[in-house]
Amino acid sequence: RHSISLNRTPPYPPHAPPLPQQSIMAETAVPAQLTMAGPSPLDVAGFTTPSTVSWAQGVWQVVGEDSQALMVVLNNGEEVMCEPGGMLHSAPGLKPSADMGGAFMGFQRCCCAGESCIRVHYLNETGQPQSVSVTPSFPAKVIPIDMSKYSGLVIKKQSFTASIGRGVEIGIQWAPSWGVGCCADQGCCLSTLNGTGTAFLNAGGAVFMKVLGPGEQVHCDGSSVVAVEKSVTWDVVRTGDCMFMCCGGMGCFNTLLTGPGLVILQSMSMERTLKGFAMHTQNK
């Protein structure tokens, strides 16, 4: 008969001490890029990424990681404005209402800019602080923007999520040129944000933010543009030579943004997401 040992001790050589557990964890648990010295590629490119969780003095908080929601605490007399269908939860006693912000402006947003003609409000008249939460229309991150820091924004259609109060106004403007209107993936009419207060935009995937200096330029995929400050100049440029335009997968034109001003980009726009789903379905 042969005896079978159930000892599962690793086959170290006799009298050889086992490897320290801490050194094993240090080598396997920490990604290599986190241990490297010097500036990161993101710093070298001049971009920043917003914090995945942010808040402001108990007034609002962005909750979640990849698919985020906005939680707002309203004092008596305060309100939040959002897109139709965006409410996740509302405390009892909040008064909902809907308007167009003016019939002419509402029809302009709907017919020309691809936005909803309706604006939804939740007003607190209970005399006590109450909460309401809002979500984007697709799995996305929520980006808070302090409008008092900027001269106004041009935003991607359907990227507006909410704003606190009525100090933020949604409008439209014509594209600066026919080339931008036809080839920059934003349409001939662009949505705008003006006013004061805090606005919240939505963006898919990773979010990149950069304040361009005067004359500084950035080339980007047109559908990846979430918002730019009104001082930023738009243009379109060819993606490359004829072979690249036909076979490079980026189309014929890229968007060229020239500073000064804020630029916000997203890595996974709705157009890119739908295109990926379509390709995956066709390959099945």
mmCIF file of N, CA, C and O in Angstrom, residues 5-100:
data_model
loop_
_atom_site.group_PDB
_atom_site.id
_atom_site.type_symbol
_atom_site.label_atom_id
_atom_site.label_comp_id
_atom_site.label_asym_id
_atom_site.label_seq_id
_atom_site.Cartn_x
_atom_site.Cartn_y
_atom_site.Cartn_z
ATOM 1 N N SER A 5 0.018 11.759 0.497
ATOM 2 C CA SER A 5 0.143 12.940 1.352
ATOM 3 C C SER A 5 -0.797 14.035 0.858
ATOM 4 O O SER A 5 -0.887 14.314 -0.334
ATOM 5 N N LEU A 6 -1.507 14.643 1.772
ATOM 6 C CA LEU A 6 -2.409 15.752 1.457
ATOM 7 C C LEU A 6 -1.766 17.098 1.733
ATOM 8 O O LEU A 6 -2.440 18.129 1.689
ATOM 9 N N ASN A 7 -0.504 17.101 2.011
ATOM 10 C CA ASN A 7 0.199 18.355 2.263
ATOM 11 C C ASN A 7 0.402 19.094 0.941
ATOM 12 O O ASN A 7 1.033 18.593 0.028
ATOM 13 N N ARG A 8 -0.158 20.294 0.828
ATOM 14 C CA ARG A 8 -0.088 21.057 -0.409
ATOM 15 C C ARG A 8 0.955 22.175 -0.334
ATOM 16 O O ARG A 8 0.877 23.167 -1.044
ATOM 17 N N THR A 9 1.942 22.016 0.536
ATOM 18 C CA THR A 9 2.997 23.014 0.647
ATOM 19 C C THR A 9 3.788 23.078 -0.646
ATOM 20 O O THR A 9 4.129 22.042 -1.217
ATOM 21 N N PRO A 10 4.061 24.294 -1.204
ATOM 22 C CA PRO A 10 4.816 24.388 -2.464
ATOM 23 C C PRO A 10 6.146 23.678 -2.354
ATOM 24 O O PRO A 10 6.771 23.647 -1.285
ATOM 25 N N PRO A 11 6.622 23.066 -3.446
ATOM 26 C CA PRO A 11 7.850 22.247 -3.414
ATOM 27 C C PRO A 11 9.106 23.113 -3.367
ATOM 28 O O PRO A 11 9.844 23.211 -4.341
ATOM 29 N N TYR A 12 9.286 23.838 -2.255
ATOM 30 C CA TYR A 12 10.519 24.585 -2.106
ATOM 31 C C TYR A 12 11.676 23.636 -1.833
ATOM 32 O O TYR A 12 11.495 22.554 -1.273
ATOM 33 N N PRO A 13 12.896 23.999 -2.196
ATOM 34 C CA PRO A 13 14.057 23.173 -1.850
ATOM 35 C C PRO A 13 14.178 23.058 -0.341
ATOM 36 O O PRO A 13 13.691 23.897 0.408
ATOM 37 N N PRO A 14 14.805 21.982 0.137
ATOM 38 C CA PRO A 14 14.973 21.815 1.593
ATOM 39 C C PRO A 14 15.671 23.015 2.207
ATOM 40 O O PRO A 14 16.627 23.563 1.653
ATOM 41 N N HIS A 15 15.156 23.407 3.387
ATOM 42 C CA HIS A 15 15.721 24.495 4.196
ATOM 43 C C HIS A 15 15.647 25.851 3.474
ATOM 44 O O HIS A 15 16.294 26.810 3.875
ATOM 45 N N ALA A 16 14.905 25.957 2.380
ATOM 46 C CA ALA A 16 14.778 27.247 1.689
ATOM 47 C C ALA A 16 13.531 27.962 2.201
ATOM 48 O O ALA A 16 12.439 27.393 2.180
ATOM 49 N N PRO A 17 13.662 29.177 2.679
ATOM 50 C CA PRO A 17 12.495 29.895 3.222
ATOM 51 C C PRO A 17 11.539 30.275 2.092
ATOM 52 O O PRO A 17 11.949 30.550 0.968
ATOM 53 N N PRO A 18 10.236 30.253 2.353
ATOM 54 C CA PRO A 18 9.277 30.657 1.319
ATOM 55 C C PRO A 18 9.412 32.148 1.008
ATOM 56 O O PRO A 18 9.923 32.926 1.804
ATOM 57 N N LEU A 19 8.928 32.526 -0.197
ATOM 58 C CA LEU A 19 8.997 33.922 -0.594
ATOM 59 C C LEU A 19 8.097 34.760 0.294
ATOM 60 O O LEU A 19 7.000 34.347 0.660
ATOM 61 N N PRO A 20 8.533 35.958 0.667
ATOM 62 C CA PRO A 20 7.689 36.823 1.499
ATOM 63 C C PRO A 20 6.385 37.146 0.781
ATOM 64 O O PRO A 20 6.373 37.499 -0.392
ATOM 65 N N GLN A 21 5.264 37.008 1.522
ATOM 66 C CA GLN A 21 3.958 37.246 0.913
ATOM 67 C C GLN A 21 3.807 38.702 0.476
ATOM 68 O O GLN A 21 3.175 38.990 -0.543
ATOM 69 N N GLN A 22 4.380 39.654 1.240
ATOM 70 C CA GLN A 22 4.241 41.065 0.908
ATOM 71 C C GLN A 22 4.913 41.386 -0.422
ATOM 72 O O GLN A 22 4.402 42.160 -1.212
ATOM 73 N N SER A 23 6.080 40.765 -0.682
ATOM 74 C CA SER A 23 6.770 41.052 -1.942
ATOM 75 C C SER A 23 5.992 40.493 -3.119
ATOM 76 O O SER A 23 5.976 41.073 -4.200
ATOM 77 N N ILE A 24 5.327 39.325 -2.932
ATOM 78 C CA ILE A 24 4.521 38.764 -4.003
ATOM 79 C C ILE A 24 3.360 39.690 -4.332
ATOM 80 O O ILE A 24 3.078 39.979 -5.488
ATOM 81 N N MET A 25 2.688 40.212 -3.290
ATOM 82 C CA MET A 25 1.559 41.114 -3.515
ATOM 83 C C MET A 25 2.019 42.392 -4.180
ATOM 84 O O MET A 25 1.352 42.936 -5.048
ATOM 85 N N ALA A 26 3.186 42.889 -3.792
ATOM 86 C CA ALA A 26 3.681 44.143 -4.371
ATOM 87 C C ALA A 26 3.995 43.982 -5.852
ATOM 88 O O ALA A 26 3.824 44.916 -6.636
ATOM 89 N N GLU A 27 4.422 42.779 -6.238
ATOM 90 C CA GLU A 27 4.781 42.561 -7.633
ATOM 91 C C GLU A 27 3.578 42.294 -8.522
ATOM 92 O O GLU A 27 3.599 42.585 -9.700
ATOM 93 N N THR A 28 2.486 41.748 -7.948
ATOM 94 C CA THR A 28 1.366 41.330 -8.780
ATOM 95 C C THR A 28 0.144 42.221 -8.655
ATOM 96 O O THR A 28 -0.675 42.255 -9.561
ATOM 97 N N ALA A 29 -0.016 42.943 -7.553
ATOM 98 C CA ALA A 29 -1.254 43.684 -7.333
ATOM 99 C C ALA A 29 -1.201 45.111 -7.824
ATOM 100 O O ALA A 29 -2.230 45.741 -7.976
ATOM 101 N N VAL A 30 -0.052 45.682 -8.065
ATOM 102 C CA VAL A 30 0.071 47.072 -8.458
ATOM 103 C C VAL A 30 0.380 47.153 -9.947
ATOM 104 O O VAL A 30 1.373 46.595 -10.402
ATOM 105 N N PRO A 31 -0.498 47.805 -10.737
ATOM 106 C CA PRO A 31 -0.192 47.955 -12.169
ATOM 107 C C PRO A 31 1.119 48.678 -12.372
ATOM 108 O O PRO A 31 1.490 49.562 -11.613
ATOM 109 N N ALA A 32 1.816 48.310 -13.451
ATOM 110 C CA ALA A 32 3.149 48.864 -13.682
ATOM 111 C C ALA A 32 3.109 50.371 -13.858
ATOM 112 O O ALA A 32 3.999 51.082 -13.411
ATOM 113 N N GLN A 33 2.040 50.913 -14.542
ATOM 114 C CA GLN A 33 2.026 52.336 -14.813
ATOM 115 C C GLN A 33 1.882 53.170 -13.554
ATOM 116 O O GLN A 33 2.211 54.357 -13.543
ATOM 117 N N LEU A 34 1.393 52.558 -12.432
ATOM 118 C CA LEU A 34 1.242 53.314 -11.201
ATOM 119 C C LEU A 34 2.549 53.449 -10.443
ATOM 120 O O LEU A 34 2.634 54.232 -9.513
ATOM 121 N N THR A 35 3.550 52.681 -10.808
ATOM 122 C CA THR A 35 4.821 52.725 -10.095
ATOM 123 C C THR A 35 5.872 53.513 -10.856
ATOM 124 O O THR A 35 6.987 53.639 -10.396
ATOM 125 N N MET A 36 5.530 54.028 -12.042
ATOM 126 C CA MET A 36 6.507 54.737 -12.848
ATOM 127 C C MET A 36 6.639 56.184 -12.380
ATOM 128 O O MET A 36 5.673 56.807 -11.949
ATOM 129 N N ALA A 37 7.834 56.698 -12.471
ATOM 130 C CA ALA A 37 8.100 58.077 -12.074
ATOM 131 C C ALA A 37 7.906 59.001 -13.267
ATOM 132 O O ALA A 37 7.909 58.577 -14.422
ATOM 133 N N GLY A 38 7.750 60.292 -12.984
ATOM 134 C CA GLY A 38 7.613 61.272 -14.047
ATOM 135 C C GLY A 38 6.161 61.539 -14.394
ATOM 136 O O GLY A 38 5.241 60.891 -13.892
ATOM 137 N N PRO A 39 5.909 62.511 -15.266
ATOM 138 C CA PRO A 39 4.534 62.855 -15.640
ATOM 139 C C PRO A 39 3.871 61.748 -16.445
ATOM 140 O O PRO A 39 4.515 61.022 -17.185
ATOM 141 N N SER A 40 2.570 61.631 -16.287
ATOM 142 C CA SER A 40 1.809 60.625 -17.026
ATOM 143 C C SER A 40 1.547 61.118 -18.440
ATOM 144 O O SER A 40 1.626 62.320 -18.718
ATOM 145 N N PRO A 41 1.221 60.216 -19.368
ATOM 146 C CA PRO A 41 0.861 60.657 -20.717
ATOM 147 C C PRO A 41 -0.304 61.647 -20.728
ATOM 148 O O PRO A 41 -0.359 62.535 -21.577
ATOM 149 N N LEU A 42 -1.252 61.496 -19.784
ATOM 150 C CA LEU A 42 -2.367 62.440 -19.698
ATOM 151 C C LEU A 42 -1.863 63.836 -19.356
ATOM 152 O O LEU A 42 -2.325 64.838 -19.916
ATOM 153 N N ASP A 43 -0.884 63.919 -18.436
ATOM 154 C CA ASP A 43 -0.313 65.222 -18.078
ATOM 155 C C ASP A 43 0.459 65.824 -19.247
ATOM 156 O O ASP A 43 0.392 67.034 -19.491
ATOM 157 N N VAL A 44 1.199 64.988 -19.953
ATOM 158 C CA VAL A 44 1.975 65.480 -21.090
ATOM 159 C C VAL A 44 1.051 66.051 -22.167
ATOM 160 O O VAL A 44 1.345 67.082 -22.788
ATOM 161 N N ALA A 45 -0.110 65.406 -22.386
ATOM 162 C CA ALA A 45 -1.058 65.871 -23.393
ATOM 163 C C ALA A 45 -1.821 67.102 -22.933
ATOM 164 O O ALA A 45 -2.472 67.757 -23.742
ATOM 165 N N GLY A 46 -1.759 67.423 -21.635
ATOM 166 C CA GLY A 46 -2.442 68.606 -21.124
ATOM 167 C C GLY A 46 -3.894 68.395 -20.781
ATOM 168 O O GLY A 46 -4.613 69.361 -20.519
ATOM 169 N N PHE A 47 -4.355 67.131 -20.736
ATOM 170 C CA PHE A 47 -5.751 66.849 -20.423
ATOM 171 C C PHE A 47 -5.905 66.511 -18.946
ATOM 172 O O PHE A 47 -4.955 66.097 -18.275
ATOM 173 N N THR A 48 -7.116 66.680 -18.441
ATOM 174 C CA THR A 48 -7.489 66.236 -17.111
ATOM 175 C C THR A 48 -8.756 65.404 -17.224
ATOM 176 O O THR A 48 -9.494 65.496 -18.205
ATOM 177 N N THR A 49 -9.021 64.587 -16.212
ATOM 178 C CA THR A 49 -10.250 63.809 -16.156
ATOM 179 C C THR A 49 -10.987 64.175 -14.876
ATOM 180 O O THR A 49 -10.368 64.278 -13.806
ATOM 181 N N PRO A 50 -12.294 64.392 -14.947
ATOM 182 C CA PRO A 50 -13.043 64.740 -13.734
ATOM 183 C C PRO A 50 -13.092 63.568 -12.775
ATOM 184 O O PRO A 50 -13.017 62.411 -13.169
ATOM 185 N N SER A 51 -13.225 63.873 -11.496
ATOM 186 C CA SER A 51 -13.334 62.835 -10.482
ATOM 187 C C SER A 51 -14.599 62.020 -10.717
ATOM 188 O O SER A 51 -15.644 62.551 -11.113
ATOM 189 N N THR A 52 -14.507 60.700 -10.486
ATOM 190 C CA THR A 52 -15.670 59.851 -10.704
ATOM 191 C C THR A 52 -16.777 60.148 -9.700
ATOM 192 O O THR A 52 -17.951 59.915 -9.982
ATOM 193 N N VAL A 53 -16.431 60.657 -8.525
ATOM 194 C CA VAL A 53 -17.421 61.032 -7.529
ATOM 195 C C VAL A 53 -17.108 62.443 -7.066
ATOM 196 O O VAL A 53 -16.004 62.716 -6.590
ATOM 197 N N SER A 54 -18.041 63.369 -7.224
ATOM 198 C CA SER A 54 -17.822 64.755 -6.831
ATOM 199 C C SER A 54 -19.069 65.301 -6.168
ATOM 200 O O SER A 54 -20.170 64.802 -6.365
ATOM 201 N N TRP A 55 -18.882 66.336 -5.367
ATOM 202 C CA TRP A 55 -20.010 66.937 -4.674
ATOM 203 C C TRP A 55 -19.672 68.389 -4.358
ATOM 204 O O TRP A 55 -18.532 68.826 -4.477
ATOM 205 N N ALA A 56 -20.684 69.148 -3.938
ATOM 206 C CA ALA A 56 -20.498 70.571 -3.648
ATOM 207 C C ALA A 56 -21.300 70.961 -2.419
ATOM 208 O O ALA A 56 -22.514 71.159 -2.501
ATOM 209 N N GLN A 57 -20.649 70.989 -1.261
ATOM 210 C CA GLN A 57 -21.197 71.538 -0.022
ATOM 211 C C GLN A 57 -22.590 71.003 0.297
ATOM 212 O O GLN A 57 -23.479 71.742 0.709
ATOM 213 N N GLY A 58 -22.798 69.730 0.091
ATOM 214 C CA GLY A 58 -24.078 69.134 0.423
ATOM 215 C C GLY A 58 -25.217 69.512 -0.497
ATOM 216 O O GLY A 58 -26.365 69.138 -0.256
ATOM 217 N N VAL A 59 -24.954 70.258 -1.581
ATOM 218 C CA VAL A 59 -26.013 70.688 -2.496
ATOM 219 C C VAL A 59 -26.280 69.637 -3.561
ATOM 220 O O VAL A 59 -27.422 69.305 -3.857
ATOM 221 N N TRP A 60 -25.234 69.097 -4.170
ATOM 222 C CA TRP A 60 -25.384 68.065 -5.186
ATOM 223 C C TRP A 60 -24.233 67.082 -5.092
ATOM 224 O O TRP A 60 -23.173 67.401 -4.564
ATOM 225 N N GLN A 61 -24.448 65.886 -5.628
ATOM 226 C CA GLN A 61 -23.416 64.847 -5.638
ATOM 227 C C GLN A 61 -23.603 63.972 -6.868
ATOM 228 O O GLN A 61 -24.728 63.589 -7.204
ATOM 229 N N VAL A 62 -22.483 63.678 -7.546
ATOM 230 C CA VAL A 62 -22.475 62.734 -8.657
ATOM 231 C C VAL A 62 -22.152 61.361 -8.084
ATOM 232 O O VAL A 62 -21.122 61.178 -7.429
ATOM 233 N N VAL A 63 -23.023 60.387 -8.317
ATOM 234 C CA VAL A 63 -22.921 59.071 -7.703
ATOM 235 C C VAL A 63 -22.705 58.030 -8.795
ATOM 236 O O VAL A 63 -23.310 58.102 -9.872
ATOM 237 N N GLY A 64 -21.836 57.046 -8.508
ATOM 238 C CA GLY A 64 -21.603 55.954 -9.448
ATOM 239 C C GLY A 64 -20.225 56.025 -10.057
ATOM 240 O O GLY A 64 -19.454 56.963 -9.829
ATOM 241 N N GLU A 65 -19.894 55.023 -10.858
ATOM 242 C CA GLU A 65 -18.600 54.944 -11.510
ATOM 243 C C GLU A 65 -18.746 55.163 -13.020
ATOM 244 O O GLU A 65 -18.589 56.259 -13.503
ATOM 245 N N ASP A 66 -19.064 54.109 -13.767
ATOM 246 C CA ASP A 66 -19.195 54.234 -15.219
ATOM 247 C C ASP A 66 -20.556 54.795 -15.624
ATOM 248 O O ASP A 66 -20.653 55.621 -16.521
ATOM 249 N N SER A 67 -21.615 54.325 -14.993
ATOM 250 C CA SER A 67 -22.962 54.833 -15.252
ATOM 251 C C SER A 67 -23.383 55.637 -14.032
ATOM 252 O O SER A 67 -23.662 55.071 -12.971
ATOM 253 N N GLN A 68 -23.435 56.951 -14.167
ATOM 254 C CA GLN A 68 -23.586 57.824 -13.013
ATOM 255 C C GLN A 68 -24.970 58.458 -12.953
ATOM 256 O O GLN A 68 -25.720 58.486 -13.931
ATOM 257 N N ALA A 69 -25.286 58.966 -11.768
ATOM 258 C CA ALA A 69 -26.522 59.698 -11.528
ATOM 259 C C ALA A 69 -26.194 60.949 -10.724
ATOM 260 O O ALA A 69 -25.158 61.035 -10.057
ATOM 261 N N LEU A 70 -27.087 61.918 -10.789
ATOM 262 C CA LEU A 70 -26.929 63.181 -10.075
ATOM 263 C C LEU A 70 -27.956 63.254 -8.957
ATOM 264 O O LEU A 70 -29.158 63.103 -9.203
ATOM 265 N N MET A 71 -27.479 63.479 -7.720
ATOM 266 C CA MET A 71 -28.351 63.649 -6.567
ATOM 267 C C MET A 71 -28.286 65.110 -6.130
ATOM 268 O O MET A 71 -27.194 65.656 -5.918
ATOM 269 N N VAL A 72 -29.444 65.760 -6.013
ATOM 270 C CA VAL A 72 -29.508 67.178 -5.655
ATOM 271 C C VAL A 72 -30.381 67.336 -4.420
ATOM 272 O O VAL A 72 -31.466 66.737 -4.336
ATOM 273 N N VAL A 73 -29.918 68.138 -3.445
ATOM 274 C CA VAL A 73 -30.704 68.502 -2.273
ATOM 275 C C VAL A 73 -31.213 69.926 -2.479
ATOM 276 O O VAL A 73 -30.424 70.860 -2.628
ATOM 277 N N LEU A 74 -32.534 70.081 -2.495
ATOM 278 C CA LEU A 74 -33.167 71.371 -2.756
ATOM 279 C C LEU A 74 -33.693 71.952 -1.456
ATOM 280 O O LEU A 74 -34.467 71.302 -0.740
ATOM 281 N N ASN A 75 -33.280 73.170 -1.152
ATOM 282 C CA ASN A 75 -33.876 73.894 -0.039
ATOM 283 C C ASN A 75 -35.208 74.473 -0.478
ATOM 284 O O ASN A 75 -35.572 74.442 -1.659
ATOM 285 N N ASN A 76 -35.933 75.017 0.456
ATOM 286 C CA ASN A 76 -37.248 75.560 0.138
ATOM 287 C C ASN A 76 -37.130 76.680 -0.908
ATOM 288 O O ASN A 76 -36.313 77.591 -0.770
ATOM 289 N N GLY A 77 -37.918 76.576 -1.968
ATOM 290 C CA GLY A 77 -37.894 77.567 -3.037
ATOM 291 C C GLY A 77 -36.910 77.269 -4.149
ATOM 292 O O GLY A 77 -36.917 77.976 -5.166
ATOM 293 N N GLU A 78 -36.064 76.253 -4.001
ATOM 294 C CA GLU A 78 -35.098 75.901 -5.041
ATOM 295 C C GLU A 78 -35.685 74.840 -5.970
ATOM 296 O O GLU A 78 -36.600 74.102 -5.601
ATOM 297 N N GLU A 79 -35.105 74.743 -7.172
ATOM 298 C CA GLU A 79 -35.593 73.783 -8.147
ATOM 299 C C GLU A 79 -34.439 73.264 -8.993
ATOM 300 O O GLU A 79 -33.361 73.853 -9.048
ATOM 301 N N VAL A 80 -34.690 72.151 -9.661
ATOM 302 C CA VAL A 80 -33.747 71.580 -10.602
ATOM 303 C C VAL A 80 -34.454 71.433 -11.945
ATOM 304 O O VAL A 80 -35.651 71.116 -11.997
ATOM 305 N N MET A 81 -33.745 71.731 -13.029
ATOM 306 C CA MET A 81 -34.284 71.582 -14.376
ATOM 307 C C MET A 81 -33.569 70.427 -15.061
ATOM 308 O O MET A 81 -32.340 70.327 -14.978
ATOM 309 N N CYS A 82 -34.314 69.561 -15.750
ATOM 310 C CA CYS A 82 -33.700 68.412 -16.408
ATOM 311 C C CYS A 82 -34.463 68.094 -17.686
ATOM 312 O O CYS A 82 -35.497 68.703 -17.994
ATOM 313 N N GLU A 83 -33.953 67.121 -18.422
ATOM 314 C CA GLU A 83 -34.597 66.667 -19.638
ATOM 315 C C GLU A 83 -35.796 65.781 -19.301
ATOM 316 O O GLU A 83 -35.833 65.132 -18.251
ATOM 317 N N PRO A 84 -36.814 65.720 -20.166
ATOM 318 C CA PRO A 84 -37.957 64.841 -19.911
ATOM 319 C C PRO A 84 -37.522 63.386 -19.749
ATOM 320 O O PRO A 84 -36.703 62.881 -20.504
ATOM 321 N N GLY A 85 -38.078 62.720 -18.736
ATOM 322 C CA GLY A 85 -37.768 61.319 -18.485
ATOM 323 C C GLY A 85 -36.489 61.090 -17.712
ATOM 324 O O GLY A 85 -36.094 59.942 -17.520
ATOM 325 N N GLY A 86 -35.845 62.158 -17.239
ATOM 326 C CA GLY A 86 -34.563 62.001 -16.568
ATOM 327 C C GLY A 86 -34.643 61.757 -15.077
ATOM 328 O O GLY A 86 -33.638 61.420 -14.457
ATOM 329 N N MET A 87 -35.821 61.927 -14.465
ATOM 330 C CA MET A 87 -35.935 61.781 -13.019
ATOM 331 C C MET A 87 -35.800 60.318 -12.595
ATOM 332 O O MET A 87 -36.457 59.440 -13.141
ATOM 333 N N LEU A 88 -34.915 60.066 -11.612
ATOM 334 C CA LEU A 88 -34.747 58.728 -11.042
ATOM 335 C C LEU A 88 -35.597 58.569 -9.792
ATOM 336 O O LEU A 88 -36.269 57.566 -9.597
ATOM 337 N N HIS A 89 -35.539 59.565 -8.907
ATOM 338 C CA HIS A 89 -36.395 59.549 -7.718
ATOM 339 C C HIS A 89 -36.696 60.990 -7.331
ATOM 340 O O HIS A 89 -35.939 61.915 -7.641
ATOM 341 N N SER A 90 -37.823 61.175 -6.667
ATOM 342 C CA SER A 90 -38.220 62.500 -6.215
ATOM 343 C C SER A 90 -38.853 62.365 -4.844
ATOM 344 O O SER A 90 -39.714 61.496 -4.626
ATOM 345 N N ALA A 91 -38.427 63.209 -3.915
ATOM 346 C CA ALA A 91 -38.998 63.172 -2.580
ATOM 347 C C ALA A 91 -40.455 63.625 -2.620
ATOM 348 O O ALA A 91 -40.831 64.463 -3.447
ATOM 349 N N PRO A 92 -41.296 63.086 -1.733
ATOM 350 C CA PRO A 92 -42.694 63.529 -1.697
ATOM 351 C C PRO A 92 -42.781 65.033 -1.417
ATOM 352 O O PRO A 92 -42.035 65.578 -0.607
ATOM 353 N N GLY A 93 -43.668 65.692 -2.113
ATOM 354 C CA GLY A 93 -43.868 67.121 -1.885
ATOM 355 C C GLY A 93 -43.234 68.007 -2.927
ATOM 356 O O GLY A 93 -43.591 69.183 -3.034
ATOM 357 N N LEU A 94 -42.278 67.490 -3.708
ATOM 358 C CA LEU A 94 -41.701 68.304 -4.775
ATOM 359 C C LEU A 94 -42.736 68.508 -5.884
ATOM 360 O O LEU A 94 -43.442 67.587 -6.274
ATOM 361 N N LYS A 95 -42.787 69.731 -6.392
ATOM 362 C CA LYS A 95 -43.790 70.080 -7.394
ATOM 363 C C LYS A 95 -43.193 69.965 -8.792
ATOM 364 O O LYS A 95 -42.322 70.742 -9.167
ATOM 365 N N PRO A 96 -43.659 69.006 -9.612
ATOM 366 C CA PRO A 96 -43.153 68.897 -10.985
ATOM 367 C C PRO A 96 -43.913 69.829 -11.927
ATOM 368 O O PRO A 96 -45.105 70.084 -11.750
ATOM 369 N N SER A 97 -43.213 70.326 -12.914
ATOM 370 C CA SER A 97 -43.836 71.158 -13.934
ATOM 371 C C SER A 97 -43.027 71.028 -15.218
ATOM 372 O O SER A 97 -41.880 70.574 -15.204
ATOM 373 N N ALA A 98 -43.638 71.435 -16.331
ATOM 374 C CA ALA A 98 -42.981 71.372 -17.631
ATOM 375 C C ALA A 98 -43.316 72.625 -18.418
ATOM 376 O O ALA A 98 -44.439 73.135 -18.345
ATOM 377 N N ASP A 99 -42.340 73.131 -19.164
ATOM 378 C CA ASP A 99 -42.570 74.278 -20.026
ATOM 379 C C ASP A 99 -41.645 74.173 -21.232
ATOM 380 O O ASP A 99 -40.827 73.268 -21.334
ATOM 381 N N MET A 100 -41.779 75.111 -22.135
ATOM 382 C CA MET A 100 -40.964 75.130 -23.345
ATOM 383 C C MET A 100 -39.914 76.225 -23.302
ATOM 384 O O MET A 100 -39.097 76.324 -24.220
#
